[in-house]
mmCIF file of C-alpha atoms in Angstrom:
data_model
loop_
_atom_site.group_PDB
_atom_site.id
_atom_site.type_symbol
_atom_site.label_atom_id
_atom_site.label_comp_id
_atom_site.label_asym_id
_atom_site.label_seq_id
_atom_site.Cartn_x
_atom_site.Cartn_y
_atom_site.Cartn_z
ATOM 1 C CA UNK A 20 -0.006 -0.004 -0.009
ATOM 2 C CA UNK A 21 1.321 3.460 -1.017
ATOM 3 C CA UNK A 22 2.436 5.879 1.822
ATOM 4 C CA UNK A 23 0.779 8.635 -0.162
ATOM 5 C CA UNK A 24 1.408 10.839 -3.209
ATOM 6 C CA UNK A 25 4.131 13.313 -3.892
ATOM 7 C CA UNK A 26 3.945 15.681 -6.846
ATOM 8 C CA UNK A 27 7.283 16.752 -8.290
ATOM 9 C CA UNK A 28 7.494 19.857 -10.494
ATOM 10 C CA UNK A 29 10.509 20.586 -12.761
ATOM 11 C CA UNK A 30 11.330 22.599 -15.790
ATOM 12 C CA UNK A 31 11.883 20.558 -18.948
ATOM 13 C CA UNK A 32 15.644 20.625 -19.059
ATOM 14 C CA UNK A 33 18.035 17.969 -17.817
ATOM 15 C CA UNK A 34 19.458 20.230 -15.187
ATOM 16 C CA UNK A 35 15.994 20.411 -13.489
ATOM 17 C CA UNK A 36 14.660 16.983 -14.395
ATOM 18 C CA UNK A 37 17.700 14.839 -13.392
ATOM 19 C CA UNK A 38 17.593 15.678 -9.632
ATOM 20 C CA UNK A 39 13.819 15.273 -9.770
ATOM 21 C CA UNK A 40 14.300 11.835 -11.335
ATOM 22 C CA UNK A 41 16.746 10.885 -8.572
ATOM 23 C CA UNK A 42 14.321 11.881 -5.828
ATOM 24 C CA UNK A 43 11.505 10.106 -7.660
ATOM 25 C CA UNK A 44 13.489 6.873 -7.601
ATOM 26 C CA UNK A 45 14.227 7.399 -3.873
ATOM 27 C CA UNK A 46 10.501 8.118 -2.965
ATOM 28 C CA UNK A 47 9.292 5.194 -5.000
ATOM 29 C CA UNK A 48 11.582 2.853 -3.245
ATOM 30 C CA UNK A 49 10.230 4.146 0.096
ATOM 31 C CA UNK A 50 6.561 3.326 -0.999
ATOM 32 C CA UNK A 51 5.365 6.673 -2.299
ATOM 33 C CA UNK A 52 3.393 7.323 -5.489
ATOM 34 C CA UNK A 53 5.136 9.958 -7.487
ATOM 35 C CA UNK A 54 3.645 12.290 -10.140
ATOM 36 C CA UNK A 55 5.536 14.715 -12.240
ATOM 37 C CA UNK A 56 4.364 18.199 -13.457
ATOM 38 C CA UNK A 57 6.499 19.653 -16.204
ATOM 39 C CA UNK A 58 6.322 21.097 -19.725
ATOM 40 C CA UNK A 59 6.589 19.534 -23.211
ATOM 41 C CA UNK A 60 10.341 19.849 -23.403
ATOM 42 C CA UNK A 61 10.637 17.025 -20.979
ATOM 43 C CA UNK A 62 9.429 14.398 -23.418
ATOM 44 C CA UNK A 63 12.948 13.307 -24.392
ATOM 45 C CA UNK A 64 13.834 12.653 -20.772
ATOM 46 C CA UNK A 65 10.487 11.386 -19.458
ATOM 47 C CA UNK A 66 10.864 7.761 -20.698
ATOM 48 C CA UNK A 67 13.095 6.908 -17.781
ATOM 49 C CA UNK A 68 11.101 8.920 -15.161
ATOM 50 C CA UNK A 69 9.566 6.588 -12.559
ATOM 51 C CA UNK A 70 6.244 8.465 -12.177
ATOM 52 C CA UNK A 71 2.651 7.098 -12.014
ATOM 53 C CA UNK A 72 1.686 9.989 -14.357
ATOM 54 C CA UNK A 73 3.341 12.878 -16.056
ATOM 55 C CA UNK A 74 1.164 16.120 -16.175
ATOM 56 C CA UNK A 75 2.040 18.722 -18.852
ATOM 57 C CA UNK A 76 1.258 22.148 -17.269
ATOM 58 C CA UNK A 77 1.152 25.386 -19.142
ATOM 59 C CA UNK A 78 3.755 27.988 -18.155
ATOM 60 C CA UNK A 79 5.829 30.883 -19.646
ATOM 61 C CA UNK A 80 8.994 32.724 -18.975
ATOM 62 C CA UNK A 81 9.068 36.354 -17.804
ATOM 63 C CA UNK A 82 12.259 37.407 -19.673
ATOM 64 C CA UNK A 83 10.699 39.869 -22.028
ATOM 65 C CA UNK A 84 10.573 43.649 -21.363
ATOM 66 C CA UNK A 85 7.589 44.145 -23.788
ATOM 67 C CA UNK A 86 4.567 44.866 -21.668
ATOM 68 C CA UNK A 87 2.236 42.905 -23.929
ATOM 69 C CA UNK A 88 4.593 39.839 -23.791
ATOM 70 C CA UNK A 89 4.670 40.203 -20.012
ATOM 71 C CA UNK A 90 0.941 40.301 -19.836
ATOM 72 C CA UNK A 91 0.632 37.235 -22.159
ATOM 73 C CA UNK A 92 3.181 35.305 -19.953
ATOM 74 C CA UNK A 93 1.168 36.122 -16.770
ATOM 75 C CA UNK A 94 -2.026 34.992 -18.429
ATOM 76 C CA UNK A 95 -0.368 31.635 -19.564
ATOM 77 C CA UNK A 96 1.045 31.195 -15.957
ATOM 78 C CA UNK A 97 -2.364 31.825 -14.449
ATOM 79 C CA UNK A 98 -3.931 29.285 -16.891
ATOM 80 C CA UNK A 99 -1.182 26.842 -15.608
ATOM 81 C CA UNK A 100 -2.056 27.599 -12.008
ATOM 82 C CA UNK A 101 -5.685 26.707 -12.668
ATOM 83 C CA UNK A 102 -4.635 23.542 -14.587
ATOM 84 C CA UNK A 103 -2.230 22.579 -11.791
ATOM 85 C CA UNK A 104 -4.906 23.168 -9.225
ATOM 86 C CA UNK A 105 -7.237 20.615 -10.978
ATOM 87 C CA UNK A 106 -4.449 18.046 -10.976
ATOM 88 C CA UNK A 107 -3.702 18.633 -7.247
ATOM 89 C CA UNK A 108 -7.450 18.364 -6.456
ATOM 90 C CA UNK A 109 -7.612 15.067 -8.321
ATOM 91 C CA UNK A 110 -4.377 13.248 -7.121
ATOM 92 C CA UNK A 111 -4.326 14.944 -3.573
ATOM 93 C CA UNK A 112 -0.562 15.083 -3.009
ATOM 94 C CA UNK A 113 0.803 15.040 0.494
ATOM 95 C CA UNK A 114 3.505 17.421 -0.738
ATOM 96 C CA UNK A 115 4.665 19.338 -3.788
ATOM 97 C CA UNK A 116 8.363 19.569 -4.517
ATOM 98 C CA UNK A 117 9.717 21.992 -7.118
ATOM 99 C CA UNK A 118 13.075 21.768 -8.799
ATOM 100 C CA UNK A 119 13.289 25.157 -10.600
ATOM 101 C CA UNK A 120 12.413 26.525 -13.999
ATOM 102 C CA UNK A 121 9.423 28.514 -14.852
ATOM 103 C CA UNK A 122 7.162 25.367 -15.278
ATOM 104 C CA UNK A 123 7.386 24.969 -11.556
ATOM 105 C CA UNK A 124 5.648 28.308 -10.889
ATOM 106 C CA UNK A 125 2.033 27.148 -11.587
ATOM 107 C CA UNK A 126 2.151 23.822 -9.608
ATOM 108 C CA UNK A 127 3.929 25.315 -6.575
ATOM 109 C CA UNK A 128 1.740 28.432 -6.491
ATOM 110 C CA UNK A 129 -1.330 26.322 -6.794
ATOM 111 C CA UNK A 130 -0.160 24.087 -3.916
ATOM 112 C CA UNK A 131 0.563 26.975 -1.580
ATOM 113 C CA UNK A 132 -2.919 28.425 -2.286
ATOM 114 C CA UNK A 133 -4.409 25.094 -1.168
ATOM 115 C CA UNK A 134 -2.115 24.774 1.889
ATOM 116 C CA UNK A 135 -0.446 21.682 0.561
ATOM 117 C CA UNK A 136 3.015 21.324 2.144
ATOM 118 C CA UNK A 137 5.822 22.542 -0.313
ATOM 119 C CA UNK A 138 9.426 22.324 -0.798
ATOM 120 C CA UNK A 139 11.777 23.672 -3.480
ATOM 121 C CA UNK A 140 15.232 22.348 -4.307
ATOM 122 C CA UNK A 141 17.828 24.715 -5.666
ATOM 123 C CA UNK A 142 20.658 22.987 -7.505
ATOM 124 C CA UNK A 143 22.898 25.930 -7.979
ATOM 125 C CA UNK A 144 25.017 28.087 -5.602
ATOM 126 C CA UNK A 145 22.922 31.113 -6.648
ATOM 127 C CA UNK A 146 19.148 30.794 -6.422
ATOM 128 C CA UNK A 147 17.315 30.749 -9.751
ATOM 129 C CA UNK A 148 14.576 33.287 -10.602
ATOM 130 C CA UNK A 149 11.661 30.940 -10.401
ATOM 131 C CA UNK A 150 12.846 29.436 -7.043
ATOM 132 C CA UNK A 151 13.497 32.991 -5.786
ATOM 133 C CA UNK A 152 9.904 33.978 -6.597
ATOM 134 C CA UNK A 153 8.610 30.966 -4.689
ATOM 135 C CA UNK A 154 11.070 31.039 -1.763
ATOM 136 C CA UNK A 155 8.903 33.171 0.518
ATOM 137 C CA UNK A 156 5.773 30.936 -0.065
ATOM 138 C CA UNK A 157 7.205 27.446 0.436
ATOM 139 C CA UNK A 158 7.737 25.568 3.751
ATOM 140 C CA UNK A 159 11.236 24.528 3.067
ATOM 141 C CA UNK A 160 14.252 24.987 0.728
ATOM 142 C CA UNK A 161 16.708 22.282 -0.079
ATOM 143 C CA UNK A 162 20.042 23.355 -1.466
ATOM 144 C CA UNK A 163 22.616 21.731 -3.609
ATOM 145 C CA UNK A 164 25.238 24.354 -2.672
ATOM 146 C CA UNK A 165 23.082 26.885 -0.948
ATOM 147 C CA UNK A 166 24.255 27.720 2.635
ATOM 148 C CA UNK A 167 22.032 27.331 5.672
ATOM 149 C CA UNK A 168 20.994 30.208 7.960
ATOM 150 C CA UNK A 169 22.547 33.181 6.205
ATOM 151 C CA UNK A 170 19.356 34.939 5.152
ATOM 152 C CA UNK A 171 15.590 34.924 5.604
ATOM 153 C CA UNK A 172 15.474 32.090 3.044
ATOM 154 C CA UNK A 173 18.454 30.455 4.812
ATOM 155 C CA UNK A 174 16.415 30.006 7.991
ATOM 156 C CA UNK A 175 14.339 27.380 6.094
ATOM 157 C CA UNK A 176 17.207 26.125 4.006
ATOM 158 C CA UNK A 177 18.648 22.621 4.398
ATOM 159 C CA UNK A 178 21.823 21.775 2.441
ATOM 160 C CA UNK A 179 21.204 18.321 0.991
ATOM 161 C CA UNK A 180 23.418 18.333 -2.057
ATOM 162 C CA UNK A 181 22.106 17.587 -5.500
ATOM 163 C CA UNK A 182 20.535 14.187 -5.936
ATOM 164 C CA UNK A 183 22.043 12.174 -8.790
ATOM 165 C CA UNK A 184 20.394 9.464 -10.837
ATOM 166 C CA UNK A 185 20.927 5.710 -10.219
ATOM 167 C CA UNK A 186 23.071 5.520 -13.292
ATOM 168 C CA UNK A 187 25.443 8.006 -11.870
ATOM 169 C CA UNK A 188 25.698 6.099 -8.527
ATOM 170 C CA UNK A 189 26.380 2.960 -10.556
ATOM 171 C CA UNK A 190 29.062 4.711 -12.593
ATOM 172 C CA UNK A 191 30.602 5.978 -9.296
ATOM 173 C CA UNK A 192 31.548 2.368 -8.503
ATOM 174 C CA UNK A 193 34.240 2.560 -11.220
ATOM 175 C CA UNK A 194 37.530 3.785 -9.791
ATOM 176 C CA UNK A 195 39.624 6.300 -11.690
ATOM 177 C CA UNK A 196 42.535 4.640 -13.541
ATOM 178 C CA UNK A 197 44.914 7.087 -15.197
ATOM 179 C CA UNK A 198 46.084 6.584 -18.765
ATOM 180 C CA UNK A 199 49.785 6.245 -19.352
ATOM 181 C CA UNK A 200 51.592 7.185 -22.498
ATOM 182 C CA UNK A 201 51.046 3.970 -24.234
ATOM 183 C CA UNK A 202 47.233 3.841 -23.714
ATOM 184 C CA UNK A 203 44.249 5.596 -25.155
ATOM 185 C CA UNK A 204 43.252 8.814 -23.462
ATOM 186 C CA UNK A 205 39.388 9.232 -23.167
ATOM 187 C CA UNK A 206 38.401 12.838 -23.365
ATOM 188 C CA UNK A 207 34.693 13.805 -22.732
ATOM 189 C CA UNK A 208 33.387 17.283 -23.947
ATOM 190 C CA UNK A 209 29.874 18.463 -23.306
ATOM 191 C CA UNK A 210 28.068 21.704 -23.110
ATOM 192 C CA UNK A 211 24.433 20.967 -22.214
ATOM 193 C CA UNK A 212 21.504 22.544 -23.990
ATOM 194 C CA UNK A 213 23.155 25.923 -23.997
ATOM 195 C CA UNK A 214 26.715 26.821 -24.784
ATOM 196 C CA UNK A 215 27.824 23.724 -26.695
ATOM 197 C CA UNK A 216 28.694 25.716 -29.837
ATOM 198 C CA UNK A 217 31.818 27.184 -28.207
ATOM 199 C CA UNK A 218 33.182 23.634 -27.727
ATOM 200 C CA UNK A 219 32.309 22.641 -31.212
ATOM 201 C CA UNK A 220 34.374 25.626 -32.518
ATOM 202 C CA UNK A 221 37.329 25.598 -30.068
ATOM 203 C CA UNK A 222 38.064 21.990 -29.187
ATOM 204 C CA UNK A 223 38.630 20.577 -32.745
ATOM 205 C CA UNK A 224 40.799 23.592 -33.435
ATOM 206 C CA UNK A 225 42.753 22.903 -30.220
ATOM 207 C CA UNK A 226 43.225 19.191 -30.922
ATOM 208 C CA UNK A 227 44.643 20.093 -34.291
ATOM 209 C CA UNK A 228 47.505 21.866 -32.479
ATOM 210 C CA UNK A 229 48.516 18.761 -30.415
ATOM 211 C CA UNK A 230 51.543 16.712 -31.365
ATOM 212 C CA UNK A 231 50.561 13.743 -33.683
ATOM 213 C CA UNK A 232 51.449 11.197 -30.870
ATOM 214 C CA UNK A 233 48.921 12.745 -28.487
ATOM 215 C CA UNK A 234 46.239 12.958 -31.243
ATOM 216 C CA UNK A 235 46.683 9.267 -31.851
ATOM 217 C CA UNK A 236 45.935 8.447 -28.164
ATOM 218 C CA UNK A 237 42.826 10.441 -27.948
ATOM 219 C CA UNK A 238 39.401 8.929 -27.967
ATOM 220 C CA UNK A 239 36.957 11.888 -27.891
ATOM 221 C CA UNK A 240 33.224 11.866 -26.919
ATOM 222 C CA UNK A 241 31.664 15.237 -27.670
ATOM 223 C CA UNK A 242 28.189 16.615 -27.323
ATOM 224 C CA UNK A 243 27.245 19.165 -30.012
ATOM 225 C CA UNK A 244 24.268 20.874 -31.396
ATOM 226 C CA UNK A 245 22.560 18.948 -34.053
ATOM 227 C CA UNK A 246 23.474 21.582 -36.615
ATOM 228 C CA UNK A 247 27.152 21.275 -35.621
ATOM 229 C CA UNK A 248 27.486 17.439 -35.467
ATOM 230 C CA UNK A 249 28.547 16.942 -39.114
ATOM 231 C CA UNK A 250 31.236 19.604 -39.168
ATOM 232 C CA UNK A 251 32.730 18.437 -35.800
ATOM 233 C CA UNK A 252 32.817 14.885 -37.054
ATOM 234 C CA UNK A 253 34.478 15.946 -40.174
ATOM 235 C CA UNK A 254 37.084 18.025 -38.351
ATOM 236 C CA UNK A 255 38.145 15.041 -36.128
ATOM 237 C CA UNK A 256 38.139 12.633 -39.137
ATOM 238 C CA UNK A 257 40.452 15.002 -41.006
ATOM 239 C CA UNK A 258 42.840 14.880 -38.018
ATOM 240 C CA UNK A 259 42.595 11.133 -37.711
ATOM 241 C CA UNK A 260 41.131 11.349 -34.244
ATOM 242 C CA UNK A 261 38.735 8.727 -32.867
ATOM 243 C CA UNK A 262 35.572 10.629 -31.977
ATOM 244 C CA UNK A 263 31.968 10.094 -31.251
ATOM 245 C CA UNK A 264 29.875 13.242 -31.632
ATOM 246 C CA UNK A 265 26.154 13.527 -31.008
ATOM 247 C CA UNK A 266 23.535 16.012 -29.754
ATOM 248 C CA UNK A 267 22.633 13.762 -26.883
ATOM 249 C CA UNK A 268 23.984 10.626 -25.127
ATOM 250 C CA UNK A 269 21.586 8.504 -23.172
ATOM 251 C CA UNK A 270 24.559 6.839 -21.271
ATOM 252 C CA UNK A 271 26.370 10.006 -20.276
ATOM 253 C CA UNK A 272 27.009 8.723 -16.693
ATOM 254 C CA UNK A 273 28.917 5.676 -18.057
ATOM 255 C CA UNK A 274 30.865 7.836 -20.505
ATOM 256 C CA UNK A 275 31.754 10.126 -17.620
ATOM 257 C CA UNK A 276 33.038 7.211 -15.643
ATOM 258 C CA UNK A 277 35.078 5.989 -18.614
ATOM 259 C CA UNK A 278 36.657 9.434 -19.190
ATOM 260 C CA UNK A 279 40.329 10.256 -18.171
ATOM 261 C CA UNK A 280 39.474 14.005 -18.425
ATOM 262 C CA UNK A 281 36.124 16.015 -18.692
ATOM 263 C CA UNK A 282 35.618 19.385 -20.224
ATOM 264 C CA UNK A 283 32.239 20.862 -19.704
ATOM 265 C CA UNK A 284 30.009 23.723 -18.600
ATOM 266 C CA UNK A 285 29.327 23.950 -14.839
ATOM 267 C CA UNK A 286 25.575 23.509 -14.406
ATOM 268 C CA UNK A 287 24.666 22.210 -10.981
ATOM 269 C CA UNK A 288 23.817 18.707 -12.097
ATOM 270 C CA UNK A 289 26.964 18.462 -14.149
ATOM 271 C CA UNK A 290 29.254 19.542 -11.209
ATOM 272 C CA UNK A 291 27.474 17.224 -8.799
ATOM 273 C CA UNK A 292 27.685 14.232 -11.117
ATOM 274 C CA UNK A 293 31.453 14.859 -11.834
ATOM 275 C CA UNK A 294 32.040 15.020 -8.124
ATOM 276 C CA UNK A 295 30.106 11.905 -7.288
ATOM 277 C CA UNK A 296 31.757 9.807 -10.039
ATOM 278 C CA UNK A 297 35.072 11.346 -9.148
ATOM 279 C CA UNK A 298 36.642 12.558 -12.453
ATOM 280 C CA UNK A 299 39.147 15.451 -13.140
ATOM 281 C CA UNK A 300 37.460 18.339 -15.080
ATOM 282 C CA UNK A 301 38.204 21.534 -16.876
ATOM 283 C CA UNK A 302 35.102 23.657 -16.143
ATOM 284 C CA UNK A 303 34.093 26.503 -18.438
ATOM 285 C CA UNK A 304 31.131 28.392 -16.891
ATOM 286 C CA UNK A 305 28.567 29.447 -19.443
ATOM 287 C CA UNK A 306 29.312 33.190 -19.684
ATOM 288 C CA UNK A 307 25.756 34.264 -20.434
ATOM 289 C CA UNK A 308 24.069 32.670 -17.392
ATOM 290 C CA UNK A 309 21.657 35.176 -16.013
ATOM 291 C CA UNK A 310 22.781 34.912 -12.364
ATOM 292 C CA UNK A 311 26.373 33.800 -13.037
ATOM 293 C CA UNK A 312 25.364 30.583 -11.179
ATOM 294 C CA UNK A 313 27.741 28.424 -13.224
ATOM 295 C CA UNK A 314 30.779 30.252 -12.018
ATOM 296 C CA UNK A 315 29.714 29.725 -8.397
ATOM 297 C CA UNK A 316 29.049 26.073 -9.015
ATOM 298 C CA UNK A 317 32.469 25.558 -10.615
ATOM 299 C CA UNK A 318 34.189 27.391 -7.739
ATOM 300 C CA UNK A 319 32.791 24.902 -5.261
ATOM 301 C CA UNK A 320 34.431 21.962 -7.012
ATOM 302 C CA UNK A 321 37.641 23.893 -7.761
ATOM 303 C CA UNK A 322 38.111 24.759 -4.105
ATOM 304 C CA UNK A 323 38.226 21.044 -3.362
ATOM 305 C CA UNK A 324 40.930 20.616 -5.910
ATOM 306 C CA UNK A 325 38.722 18.402 -8.228
ATOM 307 C CA UNK A 326 38.575 20.820 -11.169
ATOM 308 C CA UNK A 327 40.235 23.741 -12.905
ATOM 309 C CA UNK A 328 37.964 26.631 -13.784
ATOM 310 C CA UNK A 329 38.686 28.602 -17.024
ATOM 311 C CA UNK A 330 36.630 31.541 -18.316
ATOM 312 C CA UNK A 331 35.582 31.174 -21.894
ATOM 313 C CA UNK A 332 37.182 34.445 -22.907
ATOM 314 C CA UNK A 333 40.624 33.163 -21.936
ATOM 315 C CA UNK A 334 40.291 29.863 -23.954
ATOM 316 C CA UNK A 335 41.987 30.216 -27.259
ATOM 317 C CA UNK A 336 42.660 27.085 -29.243
ATOM 318 C CA UNK A 337 46.295 27.412 -28.252
ATOM 319 C CA UNK A 338 45.387 27.630 -24.571
ATOM 320 C CA UNK A 339 43.075 24.591 -24.715
ATOM 321 C CA UNK A 340 45.719 22.573 -26.501
ATOM 322 C CA UNK A 341 48.182 23.435 -23.740
ATOM 323 C CA UNK A 342 45.755 22.540 -20.944
ATOM 324 C CA UNK A 343 44.661 19.183 -22.498
ATOM 325 C CA UNK A 344 48.139 18.249 -23.688
ATOM 326 C CA UNK A 345 49.817 19.043 -20.372
ATOM 327 C CA UNK A 346 47.228 16.950 -18.438
ATOM 328 C CA UNK A 347 47.625 13.993 -20.852
ATOM 329 C CA UNK A 348 51.267 13.908 -19.789
ATOM 330 C CA UNK A 349 50.550 14.200 -16.040
ATOM 331 C CA UNK A 350 48.637 11.156 -14.851
ATOM 332 C CA UNK A 351 49.511 11.827 -11.298
ATOM 333 C CA UNK A 352 47.811 15.241 -11.265
ATOM 334 C CA UNK A 353 44.715 13.734 -12.899
ATOM 335 C CA UNK A 354 44.618 11.085 -10.303
ATOM 336 C CA UNK A 355 44.847 13.603 -7.531
ATOM 337 C CA UNK A 356 42.081 15.738 -9.122
ATOM 338 C CA UNK A 357 39.806 12.683 -9.457
ATOM 339 C CA UNK A 358 40.274 11.822 -5.730
ATOM 340 C CA UNK A 359 39.551 15.430 -4.719
ATOM 341 C CA UNK A 360 36.449 15.539 -6.953
ATOM 342 C CA UNK A 361 35.185 12.405 -5.260
ATOM 343 C CA UNK A 362 35.793 13.813 -1.784
ATOM 344 C CA UNK A 363 33.468 16.756 -2.717
ATOM 345 C CA UNK A 364 30.588 14.464 -3.974
ATOM 346 C CA UNK A 365 27.462 13.826 -2.061
ATOM 347 C CA UNK A 366 26.146 10.440 -3.256
ATOM 348 C CA UNK A 367 23.604 10.439 -0.370
ATOM 349 C CA UNK A 368 21.895 13.540 -1.473
ATOM 350 C CA UNK A 369 18.719 11.759 -2.726
ATOM 351 C CA UNK A 370 18.403 10.028 0.654
ATOM 352 C CA UNK A 371 18.681 13.349 2.508
ATOM 353 C CA UNK A 372 16.188 15.064 0.176
ATOM 354 C CA UNK A 373 13.925 12.063 0.668
ATOM 355 C CA UNK A 374 14.071 12.472 4.357
ATOM 356 C CA UNK A 375 13.273 16.219 4.137
ATOM 357 C CA UNK A 376 10.448 15.574 1.726
ATOM 358 C CA UNK A 377 8.817 13.067 4.101
ATOM 359 C CA UNK A 378 9.293 15.447 7.043
ATOM 360 C CA UNK A 379 7.568 18.254 5.099
ATOM 361 C CA UNK A 380 4.808 15.855 3.849
ATOM 362 C CA UNK A 381 4.021 14.891 7.409
ATOM 363 C CA UNK A 382 3.617 18.562 8.458
ATOM 364 C CA UNK A 383 6.947 19.114 10.162
ATOM 365 C CA UNK A 384 8.843 22.422 9.837
ATOM 366 C CA UNK A 385 12.436 22.863 8.970
ATOM 367 C CA UNK A 386 13.180 23.455 12.714
ATOM 368 C CA UNK A 387 11.446 20.093 13.529
ATOM 369 C CA UNK A 388 13.553 18.370 10.787
ATOM 370 C CA UNK A 389 16.757 19.801 12.137
ATOM 371 C CA UNK A 390 15.984 18.644 15.695
ATOM 372 C CA UNK A 391 15.618 15.110 14.391
ATOM 373 C CA UNK A 392 19.070 15.267 12.683
ATOM 374 C CA UNK A 393 20.827 16.669 15.734
#
């Protein structure tokens, strides 16, 4: 018999959905029935999501300065609130948990209007705009990197870490084994839904500058936008470099575990997964992130010694070639970075977030929850 119902709400990108998926697995194992409220963008991820039902809820962003566009967005969000209210009335959740992104606004707002216990999880070191808008209304805030107790919101913030998917926990079982000069060197490059174009331009140009002996060792996996895949593949083929290039890899956790070096953006989920699996990384914060959250996320892993952070503006092809080529010849440093990354990982984040969710669903406050942990 089910313990009850938990409704998760997440924006339709991997950065929001992956931690929601991890919590869904945790809650399902504990006997809860899980539902997901999201937008249509989630369709490519939702096949693996362990939910009794997935509810597509209308929402809109509020990024425009055009007053008519703002009014249209508010109208769409209000329609989503009414739609979410009907879903909540039908499934009667014990709690609603939001994971950021504008599609979480209607379900969380509808839940707070109906006095349903609510919790938001913020993956980044800087709170996103949707979560910031909800922070004063919800009962609790779980943070991937957020500090506890340093603000009004901090009074109800619990640092849980970012939940990672079961595939990541499985991949974390593989220890890091450095590549010596006679072995292939697996280099993983990815940029997420935003910012991959820079890597498509810069990394092949950098690899072209490496000595032939290093190019022959390389086995590259690179995520690229669909419109860039053909030219990136051609660039590597012309160099005689073994490369797999695709807009999306369904087995990214396994590829990360197999990598000797990762180069990526520093979204919260990415940083958390690199840390849990324990792989050395060159992190390049997306320079156009609205709240500079990626720079803060990257700094958290770099401070532990698990990554180097490089601003995109400093990364010429020559600089990337020097960084990658240098690390290829320094397996000891890569091994030390991998160990430092793993030390910063929080593989139990899903359990901690599950504990907090159950506490909020039972009517406890954050203060109650903290007393039970003491």
